């Protein structure tokens, strides 16, 4: 059964990808959705066994590489951490497959789309069940490749192609650091298997290495290199620019890849490698700073965006920042808790936005919407649930996981922890403002679309609403049901067993009461504030933007990261490329190489052609010259 969890999505991808035209669109949709759904059911059973029977296993599927000290297997590692990820990946993927049947109903290439979704699911499952860094890297690159396919699925759109290339290139930067980390691990330990590496880490805590002319502790260097890979895949600040542009892909892609699964791979990597990170205070502080910076940055940018999917995309960046600074303060189990709950409510919001886009005939600008809550009652209600969960409204799933992150950051007791907690509270307030801005501008106020009559908007079909309803159940209850499992009583729970390592146990104290109620109060107060700003008195919002025009433009242009990279990297690279092409390639290599040789031979042939005059005395003269040269050669020899 365990192997079937991985095999079924791969089989679904092969059937739909290679035989989609033979079996037809509908059969491709049914087969892929059915097989991935069966995989989700099996994953739920595995999680049940892990929770109630402490089930663990490492199933060797096949031997992959055996060379010297390098022994790498295709394997399936089942423990608490991987069982959680199995449920997240397969459950969200199965619902996205079903949702896509309705959302992609008019697309002429449905089998290809379903094949990509299933192939992505397979790659992600290989990533989370690996017991070594090479298989992890295989899954890591596999999801990156599938992300490229899916973002650029509508490849006839230039914007989709550009976004796909951008995602691929930016992730290569992170993946280069990740690969260096894996090479360093093998260099130091002669193995890439988790269990062996984790056991040997304490033996090199005092070892130093020279890297780029800087002396660094070996464990610090491993952690930082691995984290560079995590930054790229999880769209953390500096390597985040690909994620908002990736919204050019179909909305189901955004829900599957950019909300619930692939972007959480970086968080999973850090948590899986907790036996390494616990020995690197430097790396943990860096992760905390990067995480809280990303959380704040993305929340500020989301305040002024107008594309419904990009608002949710920046929200994803922000929530991933929360997860990372949770790992940075050592609360790995809390990071996984937020990853688990976030998968439900963020997938719900993405698929809900897809339902809105579907109703508005591909319109994504929230300024061109409004006043449709009665026309889209189910979508409206379900997106309200997702928004409440995202903002951490009391007793919904986000309340338990997000507040736990802020509390444990505060309990860390050091300067970094206090800063992270403060940024976490501020970001929670901003999250609530921009989330309710999206709801109010999309569903309330005046109807602002001049191209579509309000009567033409309609609710989505049942095949799209059922996945939303199921995700809403998770968004409401996942936090309450699983909080004791993930957090326990502030101590390391029996559920995690040895899948997460704590060098220092988490604090069992409780923050002061005022700190506990501060975030929920701000979240609740943000609702009437957002309603007043974006429904009752929209002129005030415009006045605030006009008064603070430089700040507004700064946020609207996403802190000018794209412009900065364009100036520092893209344009110089293009100029260098043109110079190398025109001078080295054309003038030097081609000039003295094939083009030069062919031109020389052509000139020689033109000269030789002059001897072909047709006069006998010319031919006799040439023969005489040749005979003289041959005779001279023989005499000299």
XYZ file of C-alpha atoms in Angstrom:
637
model
C 0.000 0.000 0.000
C 2.831 2.415 0.843
C 4.427 2.060 -2.587
C 1.014 2.510 -4.217
C 0.840 6.024 -2.752
C 3.798 6.993 -4.956
C 3.070 4.717 -7.911
C -0.566 5.683 -8.533
C 0.084 9.366 -9.436
C 2.945 8.258 -11.727
C 0.693 5.725 -13.463
C -2.011 8.394 -13.787
C 0.484 10.775 -15.385
C 1.703 8.165 -17.880
C -1.832 7.160 -18.898
C -3.054 10.730 -19.349
C 0.166 12.007 -20.906
C 0.836 9.259 -23.446
C -2.626 7.845 -24.072
C -4.829 10.891 -23.432
C -5.787 11.253 -27.089
C -6.753 7.591 -27.291
C -8.912 7.436 -24.159
C -10.358 10.949 -24.495
C -10.526 14.027 -22.268
C -13.183 12.773 -19.859
C -11.472 9.426 -19.229
C -8.155 11.205 -18.649
C -9.778 13.432 -16.033
C -11.532 10.535 -14.317
C -8.488 8.232 -14.250
C -6.054 10.832 -12.924
C -8.504 12.126 -10.315
C -9.415 8.603 -9.206
C -5.852 7.327 -8.863
C -4.632 10.399 -6.976
C -7.727 10.210 -4.717
C -6.928 6.566 -3.917
C -3.395 7.684 -3.066
C -4.907 10.290 -0.705
C -7.026 7.634 1.033
C -3.966 5.410 1.507
C -2.028 8.394 2.889
C -4.767 9.072 5.424
C -4.570 5.430 6.536
C -0.782 5.714 6.931
C -1.206 8.833 9.089
C -3.762 6.962 11.212
C -1.247 4.149 11.750
C 1.504 6.616 12.659
C -0.725 8.470 15.146
C -2.277 5.523 16.931
C 0.273 2.734 16.451
C 3.543 4.739 16.184
C 4.140 3.090 12.801
C 7.529 3.720 11.177
C 9.239 2.070 8.244
C 11.873 2.616 5.581
C 10.860 0.666 2.485
C 13.676 0.096 -0.024
C 12.115 0.111 -3.490
C 15.335 -0.383 -5.471
C 19.076 0.262 -5.393
C 19.916 3.384 -7.370
C 23.640 4.171 -6.982
C 26.339 1.974 -5.459
C 29.808 3.385 -6.043
C 32.524 3.419 -3.405
C 31.065 4.829 -0.214
C 28.084 6.273 -2.086
C 25.062 4.014 -1.594
C 21.773 5.554 -2.653
C 18.414 3.799 -2.746
C 15.012 4.542 -4.123
C 13.150 4.344 -0.852
C 10.038 5.357 1.007
C 10.689 6.623 4.507
C 7.519 6.537 6.602
C 7.599 8.512 9.841
C 5.603 11.270 11.496
C 7.014 14.015 9.305
C 6.574 12.258 5.974
C 3.089 10.979 6.905
C 1.921 14.566 7.487
C 3.351 15.638 4.132
C 1.773 12.644 2.380
C -1.665 13.687 3.580
C -1.120 17.343 2.671
C 0.201 16.601 -0.829
C -2.234 13.887 -1.871
C -5.377 15.391 -0.321
C -4.873 18.832 -1.854
C -3.749 17.304 -5.145
C -6.818 15.061 -5.397
C -9.157 17.999 -4.749
C -7.294 20.129 -7.298
C -7.625 17.321 -9.862
C -11.380 17.202 -9.303
C -11.685 21.006 -9.342
C -9.758 21.132 -12.630
C -12.434 19.043 -14.348
C -14.750 22.037 -14.087
C -12.220 24.870 -14.279
C -10.416 23.560 -17.386
C -13.599 22.355 -19.105
C -13.077 24.621 -22.136
C -9.353 23.947 -22.523
C -8.410 21.831 -25.568
C -5.424 20.218 -23.822
C -6.984 18.713 -20.694
C -5.108 15.346 -20.792
C -1.753 17.150 -20.870
C -2.782 19.360 -17.953
C -3.956 16.418 -15.840
C -0.756 14.530 -16.692
C 1.353 17.447 -15.459
C -0.631 17.658 -12.209
C -0.192 13.930 -11.549
C 3.498 14.014 -12.452
C 3.995 16.914 -10.058
C 2.251 14.929 -7.310
C 4.581 11.967 -7.943
C 7.697 14.189 -7.776
C 6.516 15.829 -4.557
C 5.846 12.429 -2.978
C 9.341 11.280 -3.934
C 10.708 14.385 -2.241
C 8.902 13.959 1.069
C 9.461 10.188 1.383
C 13.189 10.154 0.591
C 15.671 8.792 3.114
C 18.676 10.431 1.462
C 19.644 13.768 -0.041
C 19.997 12.487 -3.619
C 16.435 11.209 -3.833
C 15.355 14.426 -2.129
C 17.181 16.381 -4.833
C 15.522 14.273 -7.543
C 12.076 15.135 -6.192
C 13.203 18.735 -5.641
C 14.174 19.139 -9.303
C 11.143 17.139 -10.421
C 8.681 19.540 -8.807
C 10.678 22.445 -10.241
C 10.382 20.984 -13.737
C 6.648 20.320 -13.343
C 6.227 23.846 -12.012
C 7.831 25.116 -15.223
C 5.439 22.994 -17.299
C 2.362 24.112 -15.380
C 3.159 27.830 -15.085
C 3.792 27.913 -18.835
C 0.890 25.592 -19.653
C -0.720 28.287 -21.816
C 2.533 28.602 -23.742
C 1.016 30.727 -26.505
C 0.840 33.599 -23.988
C 4.146 35.463 -23.827
C 3.523 36.367 -20.187
C 3.095 32.692 -19.273
C 6.339 31.722 -21.007
C 8.210 34.570 -19.352
C 6.846 33.642 -15.916
C 7.772 29.980 -16.386
C 11.330 30.845 -17.408
C 11.651 33.282 -14.517
C 10.500 30.656 -12.006
C 12.913 28.122 -13.475
C 15.935 30.464 -13.492
C 15.383 31.924 -9.999
C 14.996 28.436 -8.588
C 18.250 27.412 -10.250
C 20.002 29.983 -8.062
C 18.616 28.383 -4.924
C 19.167 24.864 -6.255
C 22.835 25.620 -6.929
C 23.305 26.404 -3.235
C 21.339 23.290 -2.314
C 23.526 21.124 -4.558
C 26.684 22.611 -2.999
C 25.276 21.699 0.424
C 24.753 18.095 -0.662
C 28.279 17.936 -2.153
C 29.693 19.278 1.119
C 27.765 16.681 3.127
C 29.195 13.862 0.983
C 32.681 15.401 1.148
C 32.593 15.505 4.949
C 30.797 12.232 5.704
C 31.130 10.019 2.626
C 27.382 9.379 2.670
C 24.140 11.168 1.832
C 21.741 8.995 3.836
C 19.836 10.947 6.473
C 20.387 8.556 9.359
C 24.150 8.337 8.863
C 24.607 12.071 8.301
C 22.522 13.022 11.333
C 24.520 10.667 13.553
C 27.850 12.124 12.388
C 26.925 15.820 12.680
C 28.031 16.129 16.371
C 31.522 14.956 15.354
C 32.218 18.023 13.166
C 30.783 20.802 15.322
C 34.301 22.181 15.863
C 35.486 21.738 12.277
C 36.078 24.893 10.189
C 36.231 25.296 6.413
C 37.298 28.056 4.039
C 34.450 29.008 1.697
C 34.797 31.936 -0.747
C 37.737 33.149 1.296
C 35.744 33.152 4.545
C 36.357 30.752 7.422
C 33.087 29.175 8.522
C 32.105 26.384 10.834
C 31.339 23.260 8.781
C 27.849 22.788 10.264
C 27.030 26.461 9.731
C 28.121 26.213 6.103
C 26.043 23.073 5.454
C 22.978 24.687 6.999
C 23.347 27.956 5.110
C 23.825 26.222 1.755
C 20.803 23.999 2.305
C 18.806 27.057 3.343
C 19.677 28.833 0.086
C 17.869 26.007 -1.683
C 14.949 26.348 0.709
C 14.786 30.110 0.064
C 14.433 29.560 -3.663
C 11.798 26.847 -3.515
C 9.790 28.551 -0.763
C 10.041 32.043 -2.288
C 11.738 33.807 0.602
C 12.874 37.410 0.275
C 15.641 37.945 -2.328
C 14.575 34.754 -4.172
C 10.832 35.433 -4.020
C 10.337 37.280 -7.300
C 9.202 34.234 -9.278
C 6.139 33.401 -7.158
C 3.809 36.353 -7.975
C 4.615 36.044 -11.690
C 3.810 32.330 -11.508
C 0.142 33.301 -11.206
C 0.144 33.322 -15.034
C -0.525 29.586 -14.808
C -4.054 28.183 -14.441
C -5.600 28.746 -11.006
C -5.569 25.019 -10.030
C -1.783 25.177 -10.478
C -1.610 28.080 -8.046
C -3.618 26.131 -5.478
C -1.577 22.947 -5.785
C 1.962 24.211 -6.279
C 2.072 27.749 -4.958
C -0.097 27.373 -1.869
C -0.004 23.911 -0.395
C 2.826 21.745 -1.686
C 5.922 22.785 -3.664
C 6.492 26.080 -1.881
C 6.433 24.247 1.454
C 9.298 21.982 0.345
C 11.821 24.442 1.795
C 10.125 24.345 5.194
C 10.041 20.547 5.029
C 13.784 20.494 4.216
C 14.700 22.584 7.265
C 12.461 20.522 9.568
C 13.779 17.227 8.163
C 17.325 18.484 8.753
C 16.610 19.649 12.325
C 19.397 17.324 13.621
C 21.798 19.513 11.598
C 20.227 22.923 12.216
C 20.079 22.447 15.971
C 23.888 22.611 16.017
C 24.026 25.911 14.103
C 22.902 28.962 16.053
C 24.069 31.176 13.176
C 21.864 29.419 10.621
C 18.828 29.486 12.910
C 19.231 33.235 13.437
C 19.585 33.778 9.680
C 16.440 31.722 9.044
C 14.529 33.717 11.670
C 15.592 37.048 10.163
C 14.818 35.953 6.594
C 11.481 34.475 7.646
C 10.228 37.497 9.564
C 11.513 39.859 6.835
C 9.618 37.876 4.193
C 6.453 37.804 6.296
C 6.462 41.582 6.702
C 7.601 42.409 3.161
C 4.977 40.239 1.435
C 2.181 41.518 3.693
C 2.995 45.149 2.883
C 3.034 44.467 -0.860
C -0.277 42.577 -0.723
C -1.935 45.690 0.728
C -1.928 47.494 -2.622
C -2.034 44.746 -5.273
C -5.117 44.540 -7.487
C -4.734 41.081 -9.069
C -6.776 38.669 -6.941
C -4.318 35.802 -7.427
C -1.230 37.928 -6.783
C -2.693 39.136 -3.487
C -3.065 35.516 -2.379
C 0.394 34.716 -3.780
C 2.013 37.402 -1.623
C -0.032 36.088 1.270
C 1.573 32.700 0.640
C 5.046 34.294 0.746
C 4.107 35.920 4.041
C 2.801 32.711 5.610
C 5.890 30.822 4.495
C 7.867 33.497 6.322
C 5.951 32.583 9.485
C 6.864 28.928 9.004
C 10.528 29.739 8.548
C 10.889 31.944 11.570
C 9.137 29.203 13.544
C 11.930 26.833 12.518
C 14.452 29.579 13.260
C 13.331 29.787 16.878
C 13.468 25.988 17.118
C 9.715 25.340 16.991
C 9.901 22.835 14.136
C 6.687 21.085 15.113
C 4.823 24.419 15.150
C 6.158 25.198 11.663
C 4.758 21.870 10.476
C 1.474 22.630 12.214
C 1.123 25.893 10.308
C 2.197 24.175 7.080
C -0.584 21.623 7.657
C -3.367 24.112 8.415
C -2.154 26.601 5.794
C -2.527 23.979 3.066
C -6.291 23.837 3.630
C -7.203 27.502 3.896
C -4.762 28.756 1.260
C -5.825 26.129 -1.281
C -9.399 27.118 -0.424
C -8.644 30.777 -1.153
C -6.868 30.032 -4.426
C -9.617 27.751 -5.683
C -12.202 30.270 -4.445
C -10.463 33.006 -6.430
C -10.568 30.655 -9.413
C -14.324 30.390 -8.949
C -14.545 34.204 -8.960
C -12.360 34.459 -12.075
C -14.523 31.807 -13.723
C -17.655 33.850 -12.919
C -16.100 37.045 -14.319
C -14.860 35.328 -17.504
C -11.133 35.483 -16.671
C -11.151 38.925 -15.043
C -8.596 39.062 -12.185
C -8.555 42.750 -11.198
C -10.521 43.222 -7.961
C -11.196 46.845 -8.946
C -13.345 45.476 -11.774
C -15.503 43.369 -9.475
C -17.820 44.085 -6.541
C -21.431 43.582 -5.403
C -21.644 39.912 -6.428
C -21.988 38.225 -3.043
C -25.625 37.439 -3.812
C -24.740 36.109 -7.273
C -21.952 33.867 -5.904
C -23.282 32.907 -2.462
C -21.392 29.618 -2.072
C -18.075 30.975 -3.322
C -18.545 34.036 -1.106
C -19.264 32.008 2.020
C -16.397 29.605 1.407
C -13.905 32.412 0.777
C -15.064 34.073 4.003
C -14.137 30.854 5.811
C -10.720 30.799 4.123
C -10.144 34.455 4.992
C -11.091 33.965 8.644
C -8.731 30.995 8.881
C -5.895 32.869 7.162
C -6.196 35.913 9.401
C -6.163 33.787 12.547
C -9.727 34.514 13.609
C -10.363 32.813 16.976
C -11.017 29.072 16.884
C -10.378 28.541 13.181
C -7.326 26.596 12.035
C -5.029 29.576 11.414
C -5.708 30.866 14.925
C -4.136 27.816 16.549
C -1.079 27.505 14.298
C -0.183 31.139 13.590
C -0.641 32.283 17.184
C 1.439 29.330 18.348
C 4.322 30.512 16.140
C 4.168 34.024 17.599
C 3.969 32.668 21.151
C 6.951 30.337 20.784
C 8.983 33.120 19.159
C 8.241 35.246 22.236
C 9.130 32.376 24.571
C 12.470 31.916 22.829
C 13.594 34.721 25.076
C 16.385 36.137 22.918
C 16.484 39.328 20.886
C 15.776 37.572 17.593
C 12.763 35.814 19.097
C 11.286 39.055 20.462
C 11.745 40.790 17.111
C 10.147 37.854 15.294
C 7.169 37.886 17.671
C 6.693 41.638 17.176
C 6.931 41.363 13.394
C 4.563 38.384 13.557
C 1.905 40.415 15.377
C 2.237 43.378 12.989
C 2.122 41.061 9.975
C -0.990 39.343 11.340
C -2.745 42.738 11.453
C -1.619 43.588 7.894
C -2.701 40.127 6.730
C -6.176 40.728 8.078
C -6.397 44.158 6.393
C -5.410 42.978 2.898
C -7.456 39.778 3.175
C -10.647 41.665 4.016
C -9.775 44.240 1.363
C -9.887 41.406 -1.165
C -13.250 40.170 0.145
C -14.897 43.589 0.309
C -13.656 44.808 -3.081
C -14.555 41.508 -4.755
C -17.994 40.860 -3.279
C -19.256 44.150 -1.776
C -19.570 47.806 -2.733
C -20.553 48.814 -6.257
C -20.397 46.601 -9.319
C -17.474 47.970 -11.342
C -17.108 45.699 -14.353
C -17.952 47.507 -17.600
C -17.411 44.516 -19.886
C -19.645 41.957 -18.192
C -23.203 42.531 -17.059
C -23.764 41.520 -13.448
C -26.518 39.181 -14.616
C -23.945 37.221 -16.624
C -21.961 36.312 -13.491
C -22.892 32.921 -12.113
C -21.962 30.416 -9.446
C -19.455 27.693 -10.320
C -20.585 24.130 -11.087
C -20.762 21.506 -8.356
C -17.554 19.805 -9.482
C -15.713 23.022 -8.535
C -17.656 23.705 -5.329
C -17.260 20.261 -3.735
C -13.434 20.593 -3.383
C -14.002 24.047 -1.859
C -16.443 22.632 0.685
C -14.040 19.844 1.679
C -11.157 22.301 2.035
C -13.346 24.593 4.143
C -13.880 21.741 6.603
C -10.106 21.517 7.020
C -9.844 25.306 7.282
C -12.359 25.300 10.157
C -11.462 22.193 12.139
C -7.861 21.157 11.304
C -6.332 23.486 13.888
C -8.547 22.446 16.781
C -8.427 18.717 16.025
C -4.677 18.455 15.494
C -3.295 21.062 17.919
C -2.612 18.542 20.682
C -1.050 16.147 18.196
C 1.390 18.742 16.834
C 2.009 20.839 19.933
C 1.006 18.699 22.894
C 1.320 20.511 26.198
C 4.267 22.599 25.065
C 6.542 19.565 25.231
C 7.869 17.312 22.527
C 4.932 15.021 21.849
C 5.202 11.285 21.373
C 3.757 11.667 17.877
C 6.978 13.114 16.438
C 9.170 10.323 17.845
C 12.632 10.833 16.271
C 11.546 12.573 13.049
C 12.294 15.982 14.611
C 15.343 16.624 16.787
C 15.498 19.133 19.637
C 18.891 19.924 21.158
C 17.131 22.268 23.576
C 13.538 21.457 24.561
C 10.878 24.045 23.779
C 9.730 26.240 26.630
C 6.703 24.963 28.549
C 5.899 28.386 29.978
C 2.968 30.536 28.896
C 3.268 34.114 27.614
C 1.502 36.829 29.613
C -2.259 37.126 29.090
C -2.007 40.488 27.306
C 0.309 38.931 24.736
C -2.052 36.024 24.139
C -5.043 38.253 23.394
C -3.205 40.990 21.487
C -3.162 39.268 18.083
C -6.804 38.048 18.157
C -7.979 41.548 19.184
C -6.073 43.152 16.285
C -7.453 40.561 13.876
C -11.041 41.211 14.979
C -10.607 45.015 14.913
C -9.213 44.860 11.376
C -12.588 43.730 9.977
C -14.522 46.968 10.664
C -11.412 48.999 9.754
C -11.163 47.281 6.364
C -14.930 47.628 5.812
C -14.752 51.362 6.517
C -11.724 51.887 4.263
C -12.787 49.806 1.292
C -16.590 49.968 1.321
C -17.936 52.860 3.383
C -15.314 55.513 2.662
C -13.276 54.550 -0.382
C -12.276 58.178 -0.948
C -10.272 58.082 2.277
C -8.207 55.201 0.911
C -7.418 57.188 -2.232
C -6.495 60.244 -0.166
C -4.151 58.181 2.001
C -2.519 56.764 -1.157
C -2.129 60.230 -2.691
C -0.668 61.758 0.473
C 1.820 58.889 0.751
C 2.476 58.568 -2.980
C 6.171 57.553 -2.701
C 5.314 54.849 -0.161
C 2.319 53.717 -2.219
C 4.465 53.423 -5.370
C 7.171 51.639 -3.357
C 4.664 48.982 -2.293
C 2.902 48.877 -5.664
C 6.240 48.165 -7.328
C 6.972 45.404 -4.803
C 9.851 47.228 -3.105
C 11.470 47.553 -6.577
C 13.118 44.133 -6.340
C 12.394 43.324 -9.988
C 13.733 46.682 -11.123
C 16.827 46.266 -8.951
C 17.549 42.792 -10.316
C 16.911 44.036 -13.838
C 19.475 46.805 -13.347
C 22.105 44.752 -11.485
C 21.780 41.348 -13.137
C 19.536 41.152 -16.209
C 20.766 44.154 -18.231
C 24.502 43.600 -17.496
C 24.056 39.914 -18.373
C 22.400 40.835 -21.667
C 25.180 43.321 -22.494
C 27.852 40.765 -21.623
C 26.043 38.146 -23.686
C 25.810 40.428 -26.709
C 29.501 41.323 -26.406
C 30.565 37.679 -26.124
C 28.296 36.738 -29.008
C 29.316 39.491 -31.413
C 33.049 39.646 -30.561
C 34.137 36.221 -29.327
C 31.591 34.055 -31.101
C 31.179 35.819 -34.444
C 34.517 37.613 -34.878
C 36.967 35.253 -33.149
C 35.502 31.734 -33.092
C 33.517 31.924 -36.337
C 35.973 34.360 -37.939
C 39.028 32.136 -37.402
C 37.038 28.912 -37.287
C 34.484 27.544 -39.758
C 33.624 30.892 -41.387
C 37.283 31.899 -41.696
C 38.385 28.546 -43.104
C 35.529 28.425 -45.600
C 36.254 32.013 -46.692
C 39.972 31.160 -47.159
C 39.148 28.092 -49.220
C 36.716 30.128 -51.295
C 39.371 32.763 -51.998
C 41.895 30.086 -52.897
C 39.414 28.430 -55.229
C 38.691 31.745 -56.926
C 42.413 32.278 -57.433
C 42.857 28.732 -58.711
C 39.919 29.194 -61.017
C 41.914 31.786 -62.969
C 44.287 29.045 -64.131
C 41.334 27.340 -65.844
C 41.561 29.648 -68.840
C 41.259 27.057 -71.651
C 44.653 27.994 -73.211
C 47.108 25.105 -73.652
C 50.156 27.213 -72.874
C 48.639 28.138 -69.456
C 48.190 24.472 -68.620
C 51.717 23.691 -69.862
C 53.090 26.477 -67.697
C 51.341 25.106 -64.611
C 52.590 21.583 -65.374
C 56.104 22.948 -65.748
C 55.876 24.712 -62.404
C 54.618 21.530 -60.758
C 57.345 19.424 -62.379
C 59.997 21.934 -61.271
C 58.687 21.898 -57.690
C 58.638 18.068 -57.625
C 62.147 17.837 -59.087
C 63.454 20.393 -56.583
C 61.895 18.409 -53.748
C 63.465 15.126 -54.909
C 66.930 16.719 -55.349
C 66.840 18.393 -51.937
C 65.667 15.171 -50.309
